[in-house]
Tab-separated table of N, CA and C in Angstrom:
chain	number	residue	atom	x	y	z
A	1	MET	N	-111.880	-99.468	-47.601
A	1	MET	CA	-110.845	-100.084	-48.414
A	1	MET	C	-111.211	-100.022	-49.891
A	2	LEU	N	-112.499	-100.299	-50.192
A	2	LEU	CA	-112.953	-100.262	-51.581
A	2	LEU	C	-112.790	-98.863	-52.161
A	3	ALA	N	-113.136	-97.845	-51.351
A	3	ALA	CA	-112.991	-96.467	-51.821
A	3	ALA	C	-111.531	-96.160	-52.137
A	4	TYR	N	-110.623	-96.619	-51.303
A	4	TYR	CA	-109.201	-96.392	-51.538
A	4	TYR	C	-108.758	-97.056	-52.836
A	5	ILE	N	-109.201	-98.288	-53.078
A	5	ILE	CA	-108.833	-99.005	-54.301
A	5	ILE	C	-109.363	-98.283	-55.527
A	6	LEU	N	-110.631	-97.847	-55.467
A	6	LEU	CA	-111.218	-97.126	-56.608
A	6	LEU	C	-110.484	-95.817	-56.851
A	7	PHE	N	-110.202	-95.055	-55.775
A	7	PHE	CA	-109.472	-93.809	-55.933
A	7	PHE	C	-108.092	-94.058	-56.507
A	8	ASP	N	-107.426	-95.105	-56.036
A	8	ASP	CA	-106.086	-95.416	-56.518
A	8	ASP	C	-106.113	-95.751	-58.006
A	9	LEU	N	-107.142	-96.468	-58.442
A	9	LEU	CA	-107.254	-96.814	-59.854
A	9	LEU	C	-107.539	-95.585	-60.711
A	10	ILE	N	-108.350	-94.683	-60.190
A	10	ILE	CA	-108.784	-93.534	-60.990
A	10	ILE	C	-107.793	-92.379	-60.917
A	11	ILE	N	-107.363	-92.010	-59.709
A	11	ILE	CA	-106.548	-90.798	-59.585
A	11	ILE	C	-105.141	-91.039	-59.059
A	12	GLY	N	-104.838	-92.215	-58.592
A	12	GLY	CA	-103.493	-92.505	-58.106
A	12	GLY	C	-103.343	-92.229	-56.627
A	13	GLU	N	-102.373	-92.877	-56.033
A	13	GLU	CA	-102.172	-92.800	-54.587
A	13	GLU	C	-101.768	-91.402	-54.134
A	14	GLU	N	-100.887	-90.763	-54.882
A	14	GLU	CA	-100.422	-89.431	-54.485
A	14	GLU	C	-101.578	-88.432	-54.452
A	15	MET	N	-102.416	-88.447	-55.482
A	15	MET	CA	-103.556	-87.534	-55.527
A	15	MET	C	-104.575	-87.878	-54.445
A	16	PHE	N	-104.742	-89.166	-54.147
A	16	PHE	CA	-105.673	-89.590	-53.103
A	16	PHE	C	-105.308	-88.928	-51.781
A	17	PHE	N	-104.032	-88.952	-51.419
A	17	PHE	CA	-103.613	-88.359	-50.161
A	17	PHE	C	-103.735	-86.837	-50.186
A	18	LYS	N	-103.536	-86.219	-51.323
A	18	LYS	CA	-103.741	-84.774	-51.432
A	18	LYS	C	-105.212	-84.423	-51.203
A	19	ILE	N	-106.100	-85.221	-51.757
A	19	ILE	CA	-107.543	-84.966	-51.588
A	19	ILE	C	-107.945	-85.164	-50.137
A	20	VAL	N	-107.458	-86.242	-49.505
A	20	VAL	CA	-107.762	-86.476	-48.093
A	20	VAL	C	-107.238	-85.327	-47.249
A	21	LEU	N	-106.025	-84.893	-47.524
A	21	LEU	CA	-105.441	-83.770	-46.798
A	21	LEU	C	-106.288	-82.517	-46.969
A	22	LEU	N	-106.748	-82.275	-48.185
A	22	LEU	CA	-107.597	-81.126	-48.466
A	22	LEU	C	-108.893	-81.187	-47.671
A	23	PHE	N	-109.527	-82.358	-47.646
A	23	PHE	CA	-110.794	-82.502	-46.939
A	23	PHE	C	-110.625	-82.488	-45.425
A	24	VAL	N	-109.425	-82.637	-44.931
A	24	VAL	CA	-109.170	-82.555	-43.492
A	24	VAL	C	-108.727	-81.141	-43.118
A	25	LEU	N	-107.818	-80.560	-43.890
A	25	LEU	CA	-107.261	-79.257	-43.533
A	25	LEU	C	-108.223	-78.095	-43.773
A	26	VAL	N	-108.946	-78.113	-44.878
A	26	VAL	CA	-109.839	-76.988	-45.183
A	26	VAL	C	-110.882	-76.785	-44.088
A	27	PRO	N	-111.587	-77.830	-43.646
A	27	PRO	CA	-112.542	-77.596	-42.553
A	27	PRO	C	-111.884	-77.097	-41.262
A	28	ILE	N	-110.696	-77.586	-40.950
A	28	ILE	CA	-110.005	-77.122	-39.748
A	28	ILE	C	-109.685	-75.628	-39.869
A	29	VAL	N	-109.156	-75.224	-41.015
A	29	VAL	CA	-108.843	-73.806	-41.236
A	29	VAL	C	-110.112	-72.964	-41.152
A	30	GLU	N	-111.194	-73.439	-41.767
A	30	GLU	CA	-112.457	-72.695	-41.741
A	30	GLU	C	-112.990	-72.551	-40.321
A	31	ILE	N	-112.939	-73.611	-39.540
A	31	ILE	CA	-113.440	-73.553	-38.158
A	31	ILE	C	-112.624	-72.564	-37.340
A	32	VAL	N	-111.299	-72.627	-37.477
A	32	VAL	CA	-110.440	-71.701	-36.733
A	32	VAL	C	-110.749	-70.257	-37.138
A	33	LEU	N	-110.854	-69.998	-38.433
A	33	LEU	CA	-111.154	-68.635	-38.893
A	33	LEU	C	-112.516	-68.163	-38.398
A	34	LEU	N	-113.518	-69.026	-38.477
A	34	LEU	CA	-114.860	-68.630	-38.031
A	34	LEU	C	-114.885	-68.352	-36.528
A	35	PHE	N	-114.179	-69.151	-35.743
A	35	PHE	CA	-114.106	-68.884	-34.306
A	35	PHE	C	-113.389	-67.573	-34.027
A	36	ASP	N	-112.285	-67.322	-34.721
A	36	ASP	CA	-111.549	-66.078	-34.520
A	36	ASP	C	-112.393	-64.866	-34.901
A	37	ILE	N	-113.043	-64.953	-36.045
A	37	ILE	CA	-113.877	-63.834	-36.487
A	37	ILE	C	-115.077	-63.675	-35.566
A	38	GLY	N	-115.677	-64.796	-35.176
A	38	GLY	CA	-116.815	-64.742	-34.261
A	38	GLY	C	-116.458	-64.125	-32.924
A	39	SER	N	-115.282	-64.419	-32.405
A	39	SER	CA	-114.877	-63.828	-31.122
A	39	SER	C	-114.537	-62.347	-31.282
A	40	ALA	N	-114.125	-61.943	-32.476
A	40	ALA	CA	-113.771	-60.538	-32.701
A	40	ALA	C	-114.999	-59.665	-32.968
A	41	ILE	N	-115.949	-60.165	-33.770
A	41	ILE	CA	-117.091	-59.316	-34.152
A	41	ILE	C	-118.428	-59.825	-33.627
A	42	GLY	N	-118.436	-60.998	-33.027
A	42	GLY	CA	-119.670	-61.526	-32.457
A	42	GLY	C	-120.321	-62.564	-33.358
A	43	LEU	N	-121.148	-63.398	-32.728
A	43	LEU	CA	-121.805	-64.501	-33.434
A	43	LEU	C	-122.763	-64.001	-34.508
A	44	ASN	N	-123.612	-63.035	-34.165
A	44	ASN	CA	-124.610	-62.561	-35.133
A	44	ASN	C	-123.968	-61.962	-36.380
A	45	ALA	N	-122.954	-61.141	-36.184
A	45	ALA	CA	-122.274	-60.535	-37.332
A	45	ALA	C	-121.598	-61.604	-38.185
A	46	THR	N	-121.020	-62.612	-37.542
A	46	THR	CA	-120.368	-63.696	-38.277
A	46	THR	C	-121.385	-64.466	-39.105
A	47	LEU	N	-122.537	-64.768	-38.503
A	47	LEU	CA	-123.586	-65.490	-39.234
A	47	LEU	C	-124.119	-64.662	-40.402
A	48	ILE	N	-124.251	-63.358	-40.207
A	48	ILE	CA	-124.710	-62.484	-41.290
A	48	ILE	C	-123.702	-62.495	-42.437
A	49	ILE	N	-122.417	-62.431	-42.104
A	49	ILE	CA	-121.373	-62.476	-43.139
A	49	ILE	C	-121.460	-63.779	-43.918
A	50	ILE	N	-121.620	-64.891	-43.214
A	50	ILE	CA	-121.716	-66.196	-43.877
A	50	ILE	C	-122.917	-66.230	-44.821
A	51	LEU	N	-124.071	-65.753	-44.349
A	51	LEU	CA	-125.268	-65.749	-45.201
A	51	LEU	C	-125.122	-64.801	-46.388
A	52	LEU	N	-124.591	-63.621	-46.147
A	52	LEU	CA	-124.432	-62.654	-47.243
A	52	LEU	C	-123.466	-63.155	-48.310
A	53	THR	N	-122.361	-63.740	-47.890
A	53	THR	CA	-121.422	-64.242	-48.893
A	53	THR	C	-122.032	-65.401	-49.677
A	54	GLY	N	-122.873	-66.193	-49.014
A	54	GLY	CA	-123.555	-67.272	-49.731
A	54	GLY	C	-124.490	-66.734	-50.801
A	55	PHE	N	-125.350	-65.761	-50.426
A	55	PHE	CA	-126.286	-65.185	-51.394
A	55	PHE	C	-125.564	-64.383	-52.478
A	56	LEU	N	-124.595	-63.579	-52.071
A	56	LEU	CA	-123.827	-62.796	-53.036
A	56	LEU	C	-123.053	-63.721	-53.973
A	57	GLY	N	-122.468	-64.768	-53.410
A	57	GLY	CA	-121.730	-65.734	-54.222
A	57	GLY	C	-122.605	-66.441	-55.234
A	58	ALA	N	-123.818	-66.807	-54.823
A	58	ALA	CA	-124.747	-67.455	-55.750
A	58	ALA	C	-125.102	-66.504	-56.893
A	59	TRP	N	-125.351	-65.246	-56.566
A	59	TRP	CA	-125.712	-64.263	-57.593
A	59	TRP	C	-124.547	-64.023	-58.550
A	60	ILE	N	-123.346	-63.821	-57.995
A	60	ILE	CA	-122.172	-63.559	-58.836
A	60	ILE	C	-121.858	-64.764	-59.717
A	61	SER	N	-121.939	-65.967	-59.143
A	61	SER	CA	-121.623	-67.154	-59.950
A	61	SER	C	-122.651	-67.338	-61.062
A	62	ARG	N	-123.895	-66.986	-60.804
A	62	ARG	CA	-124.914	-67.055	-61.864
A	62	ARG	C	-124.585	-66.070	-62.980
A	63	MET	N	-124.223	-64.839	-62.609
A	63	MET	CA	-123.893	-63.830	-63.614
A	63	MET	C	-122.656	-64.241	-64.413
A	64	GLN	N	-121.613	-64.666	-63.736
A	64	GLN	CA	-120.388	-65.070	-64.426
A	64	GLN	C	-120.620	-66.328	-65.259
A	65	GLY	N	-121.452	-67.226	-64.756
A	65	GLY	CA	-121.787	-68.431	-65.514
A	65	GLY	C	-122.496	-68.097	-66.817
A	66	MET	N	-123.385	-67.109	-66.778
A	66	MET	CA	-124.090	-66.694	-67.996
A	66	MET	C	-123.112	-66.068	-68.997
A	67	ILE	N	-122.164	-65.302	-68.489
A	67	ILE	CA	-121.150	-64.702	-69.370
A	67	ILE	C	-120.337	-65.786	-70.053
A	68	VAL	N	-119.891	-66.772	-69.276
A	68	VAL	CA	-119.098	-67.872	-69.835
A	68	VAL	C	-119.928	-68.676	-70.826
A	69	LEU	N	-121.192	-68.899	-70.525
A	69	LEU	CA	-122.075	-69.631	-71.441
A	69	LEU	C	-122.200	-68.905	-72.778
A	70	ARG	N	-122.339	-67.584	-72.745
A	70	ARG	CA	-122.394	-66.806	-73.998
A	70	ARG	C	-121.083	-66.923	-74.771
A	71	GLN	N	-119.961	-66.924	-74.054
A	71	GLN	CA	-118.668	-67.075	-74.727
A	71	GLN	C	-118.555	-68.448	-75.388
A	72	ILE	N	-119.044	-69.477	-74.701
A	72	ILE	CA	-119.027	-70.831	-75.272
A	72	ILE	C	-119.893	-70.877	-76.522
A	73	GLN	N	-121.091	-70.298	-76.454
A	73	GLN	CA	-121.995	-70.282	-77.605
A	73	GLN	C	-121.381	-69.522	-78.773
A	74	THR	N	-120.696	-68.425	-78.502
A	74	THR	CA	-120.048	-67.650	-79.559
A	74	THR	C	-118.961	-68.472	-80.239
A	75	GLU	N	-118.134	-69.140	-79.439
A	75	GLU	CA	-117.069	-69.976	-80.007
A	75	GLU	C	-117.647	-71.091	-80.874
A	76	ILE	N	-118.687	-71.745	-80.397
A	76	ILE	CA	-119.299	-72.839	-81.161
A	76	ILE	C	-119.916	-72.319	-82.442
A	77	SER	N	-120.601	-71.159	-82.376
A	77	SER	CA	-121.228	-70.609	-83.583
A	77	SER	C	-120.190	-70.204	-84.630
A	78	GLN	N	-118.957	-69.923	-84.190
A	78	GLN	CA	-117.878	-69.584	-85.122
A	78	GLN	C	-117.115	-70.823	-85.577
A	79	GLY	N	-117.568	-71.994	-85.133
A	79	GLY	CA	-116.938	-73.245	-85.537
A	79	GLY	C	-115.671	-73.583	-84.789
A	80	ALA	N	-115.433	-72.901	-83.676
A	80	ALA	CA	-114.215	-73.143	-82.896
A	80	ALA	C	-114.533	-74.023	-81.689
A	81	MET	N	-113.536	-74.737	-81.233
A	81	MET	CA	-113.676	-75.539	-80.029
A	81	MET	C	-113.502	-74.633	-78.812
A	82	PRO	N	-114.492	-74.542	-77.935
A	82	PRO	CA	-114.408	-73.612	-76.800
A	82	PRO	C	-113.668	-74.200	-75.603
A	83	ALA	N	-112.445	-74.674	-75.809
A	83	ALA	CA	-111.700	-75.349	-74.739
A	83	ALA	C	-111.465	-74.419	-73.544
A	84	ALA	N	-110.926	-73.241	-73.798
A	84	ALA	CA	-110.640	-72.312	-72.701
A	84	ALA	C	-111.927	-71.888	-72.001
A	85	GLU	N	-112.980	-71.684	-72.769
A	85	GLU	CA	-114.250	-71.257	-72.188
A	85	GLU	C	-114.865	-72.356	-71.324
A	86	LEU	N	-114.715	-73.616	-71.750
A	86	LEU	CA	-115.221	-74.727	-70.944
A	86	LEU	C	-114.462	-74.832	-69.629
A	87	ILE	N	-113.161	-74.603	-69.690
A	87	ILE	CA	-112.368	-74.594	-68.459
A	87	ILE	C	-112.809	-73.424	-67.578
A	88	GLY	N	-113.045	-72.268	-68.195
A	88	GLY	CA	-113.545	-71.118	-67.442
A	88	GLY	C	-114.889	-71.417	-66.791
A	89	GLY	N	-115.749	-72.133	-67.492
A	89	GLY	CA	-117.031	-72.525	-66.919
A	89	GLY	C	-116.862	-73.446	-65.727
A	90	ALA	N	-115.913	-74.363	-65.820
A	90	ALA	CA	-115.637	-75.261	-64.689
A	90	ALA	C	-115.097	-74.478	-63.496
A	91	ILE	N	-114.288	-73.455	-63.759
A	91	ILE	CA	-113.748	-72.626	-62.682
A	91	ILE	C	-114.879	-71.834	-62.024
A	92	VAL	N	-115.790	-71.283	-62.822
A	92	VAL	CA	-116.929	-70.556	-62.260
A	92	VAL	C	-117.783	-71.504	-61.415
A	93	PHE	N	-118.012	-72.713	-61.911
A	93	PHE	CA	-118.788	-73.701	-61.174
A	93	PHE	C	-118.110	-74.025	-59.837
A	94	ALA	N	-116.801	-74.270	-59.868
A	94	ALA	CA	-116.058	-74.565	-58.641
A	94	ALA	C	-116.104	-73.372	-57.682
A	95	GLY	N	-115.978	-72.170	-58.237
A	95	GLY	CA	-116.066	-70.970	-57.408
A	95	GLY	C	-117.428	-70.823	-56.769
A	96	GLY	N	-118.476	-71.147	-57.509
A	96	GLY	CA	-119.830	-71.096	-56.953
A	96	GLY	C	-120.005	-72.071	-55.810
A	97	ILE	N	-119.471	-73.275	-55.961
A	97	ILE	CA	-119.540	-74.255	-54.880
A	97	ILE	C	-118.781	-73.748	-53.654
A	98	LEU	N	-117.601	-73.186	-53.880
A	98	LEU	CA	-116.821	-72.655	-52.759
A	98	LEU	C	-117.553	-71.508	-52.065
A	99	LEU	N	-118.233	-70.668	-52.839
A	99	LEU	CA	-118.957	-69.543	-52.243
A	99	LEU	C	-120.180	-69.999	-51.452
A	100	LEU	N	-120.765	-71.100	-51.841
A	100	LEU	CA	-121.913	-71.618	-51.091
A	100	LEU	C	-121.492	-72.414	-49.862
A	101	THR	N	-120.222	-72.785	-49.799
A	101	THR	CA	-119.691	-73.490	-48.635
A	101	THR	C	-119.438	-72.473	-47.535
A	102	PRO	N	-120.000	-72.690	-46.338
A	102	PRO	CA	-119.776	-71.722	-45.262
A	102	PRO	C	-118.302	-71.666	-44.876
A	103	GLY	N	-117.765	-70.473	-44.833
A	103	GLY	CA	-116.380	-70.299	-44.431
A	103	GLY	C	-115.759	-69.090	-45.092
A	104	ILE	N	-114.675	-68.658	-44.526
A	104	ILE	CA	-114.001	-67.455	-45.010
A	104	ILE	C	-112.982	-67.787	-46.088
A	105	ALA	N	-112.140	-68.774	-45.849
A	105	ALA	CA	-111.099	-69.134	-46.817
A	105	ALA	C	-111.710	-69.603	-48.133
A	106	THR	N	-112.771	-70.421	-48.053
A	106	THR	CA	-113.420	-70.884	-49.276
A	106	THR	C	-114.082	-69.730	-50.013
A	107	ASP	N	-114.602	-68.745	-49.259
A	107	ASP	CA	-115.201	-67.573	-49.903
A	107	ASP	C	-114.146	-66.743	-50.636
A	108	VAL	N	-112.992	-66.587	-50.037
A	108	VAL	CA	-111.919	-65.813	-50.683
A	108	VAL	C	-111.519	-66.472	-51.997
A	109	VAL	N	-111.314	-67.794	-51.971
A	109	VAL	CA	-110.937	-68.506	-53.197
A	109	VAL	C	-112.088	-68.472	-54.197
A	110	GLY	N	-113.322	-68.676	-53.718
A	110	GLY	CA	-114.485	-68.643	-54.605
A	110	GLY	C	-114.661	-67.297	-55.283
A	111	PHE	N	-114.514	-66.201	-54.525
A	111	PHE	CA	-114.611	-64.875	-55.135
A	111	PHE	C	-113.469	-64.640	-56.119
A	112	ALA	N	-112.277	-65.145	-55.806
A	112	ALA	CA	-111.144	-65.004	-56.741
A	112	ALA	C	-111.457	-65.706	-58.057
A	113	PHE	N	-112.129	-66.868	-57.994
A	113	PHE	CA	-112.504	-67.587	-59.217
A	113	PHE	C	-113.518	-66.807	-60.047
A	114	MET	N	-114.242	-65.884	-59.442
A	114	MET	CA	-115.252	-65.108	-60.165
A	114	MET	C	-114.673	-63.862	-60.840
A	115	VAL	N	-113.482	-63.461	-60.455
A	115	VAL	CA	-112.848	-62.279	-61.058
A	115	VAL	C	-112.299	-62.699	-62.427
A	116	PRO	N	-112.829	-62.105	-63.509
A	116	PRO	CA	-112.433	-62.552	-64.845
A	116	PRO	C	-110.924	-62.588	-65.072
A	117	PHE	N	-110.198	-61.570	-64.639
A	117	PHE	CA	-108.752	-61.537	-64.859
A	117	PHE	C	-108.072	-62.743	-64.197
A	118	LEU	N	-108.413	-63.007	-62.942
A	118	LEU	CA	-107.812	-64.134	-62.223
A	118	LEU	C	-108.263	-65.468	-62.816
A	119	ARG	N	-109.540	-65.538	-63.195
A	119	ARG	CA	-110.067	-66.767	-63.794
A	119	ARG	C	-109.349	-67.077	-65.109
A	120	HIS	N	-109.106	-66.045	-65.926
A	120	HIS	CA	-108.407	-66.258	-67.206
A	120	HIS	C	-106.975	-66.721	-66.976
A	121	LYS	N	-106.321	-66.163	-65.970
A	121	LYS	CA	-104.965	-66.622	-65.640
A	121	LYS	C	-104.987	-68.103	-65.248
A	122	LEU	N	-105.955	-68.494	-64.416
A	122	LEU	CA	-106.066	-69.885	-63.981
A	122	LEU	C	-106.434	-70.793	-65.145
A	123	GLN	N	-107.355	-70.359	-65.988
A	123	GLN	CA	-107.751	-71.223	-67.104
A	123	GLN	C	-106.610	-71.367	-68.112
A	124	ASP	N	-105.810	-70.327	-68.318
A	124	ASP	CA	-104.636	-70.446	-69.193
A	124	ASP	C	-103.628	-71.431	-68.611
A	125	TRP	N	-103.439	-71.379	-67.289
A	125	TRP	CA	-102.509	-72.299	-66.626
A	125	TRP	C	-102.999	-73.740	-66.769
A	126	ILE	N	-104.299	-73.956	-66.552
A	126	ILE	CA	-104.865	-75.309	-66.681
A	126	ILE	C	-104.748	-75.796	-68.120
A	127	LEU	N	-105.056	-74.941	-69.076
A	127	LEU	CA	-104.960	-75.312	-70.487
A	127	LEU	C	-103.522	-75.687	-70.859
A	128	ARG	N	-102.551	-74.919	-70.371
A	128	ARG	CA	-101.142	-75.258	-70.615
A	128	ARG	C	-100.793	-76.611	-70.006
A	129	ARG	N	-101.303	-76.884	-68.807
A	129	ARG	CA	-101.039	-78.186	-68.163
A	129	ARG	C	-101.620	-79.326	-68.992
A	130	PHE	N	-102.840	-79.146	-69.512
A	130	PHE	CA	-103.450	-80.153	-70.380
A	130	PHE	C	-102.602	-80.365	-71.630
A	131	GLN	N	-102.216	-79.267	-72.270
A	131	GLN	CA	-101.431	-79.367	-73.495
A	131	GLN	C	-100.086	-80.030	-73.247
A	132	ASP	N	-99.438	-79.704	-72.139
A	132	ASP	CA	-98.164	-80.342	-71.799
A	132	ASP	C	-98.344	-81.841	-71.568
A	133	ALA	N	-99.418	-82.220	-70.892
A	133	ALA	CA	-99.681	-83.634	-70.625
A	133	ALA	C	-99.942	-84.392	-71.919
A	134	VAL	N	-100.647	-83.766	-72.856
A	134	VAL	CA	-100.915	-84.408	-74.145
A	134	VAL	C	-99.609	-84.573	-74.922
A	135	GLU	N	-98.782	-83.534	-74.928
A	135	GLU	CA	-97.505	-83.595	-75.652
A	135	GLU	C	-96.559	-84.635	-75.056
A	136	ARG	N	-96.577	-84.791	-73.735
A	136	ARG	CA	-95.726	-85.788	-73.080
A	136	ARG	C	-96.308	-87.193	-73.164
A	137	GLY	N	-97.574	-87.286	-73.542
A	137	GLY	CA	-98.237	-88.580	-73.605
A	137	GLY	C	-98.691	-89.103	-72.261
A	138	THR	N	-98.797	-88.205	-71.282
A	138	THR	CA	-99.220	-88.623	-69.942
A	138	THR	C	-100.686	-88.312	-69.659
A	139	PHE	N	-101.379	-87.735	-70.637
A	139	PHE	CA	-102.800	-87.433	-70.490
A	139	PHE	C	-103.610	-88.692	-70.720
A	140	LYS	N	-104.440	-89.063	-69.767
A	140	LYS	CA	-105.225	-90.280	-69.872
A	140	LYS	C	-106.706	-89.945	-69.829
A	141	ILE	N	-107.458	-90.588	-70.702
A	141	ILE	CA	-108.913	-90.464	-70.695
A	141	ILE	C	-109.468	-91.803	-70.229
A	142	ILE	N	-110.215	-91.763	-69.129
A	142	ILE	CA	-110.803	-92.982	-68.591
A	142	ILE	C	-112.282	-92.965	-68.945
A	143	SER	N	-112.700	-93.988	-69.672
A	143	SER	CA	-114.118	-94.031	-70.059
A	143	SER	C	-114.781	-95.270	-69.520
């Protein structure tokens, strides 16, 4: 009950249910996919795929993270606010977490977050959402 009250205060009831739904549906989808793939290609091959995507994902997220870090440093050294780059860094971080999570669907989304073109599209969309919220006066900072 306390967790629900805290979540409601911080993120609102609608978002709370979306998060709960996400934490229930994603594991179910992952289990179904892993069973289907395991029955098609075998347990050992499935486990190898899971391990390889984890290691490959960690390596790719490290490389992309370093690229984003250099972009942030460049923006700061030029006296600019690296808003888009910080969002890109958060996307790379989220993608890295998804890639380290065992599963196929999370790996697909995690790898998509590592592709610069797709990441830039997502970060532009997020930045527009932030700007729209600020202009409407619905952006809240909780400290």
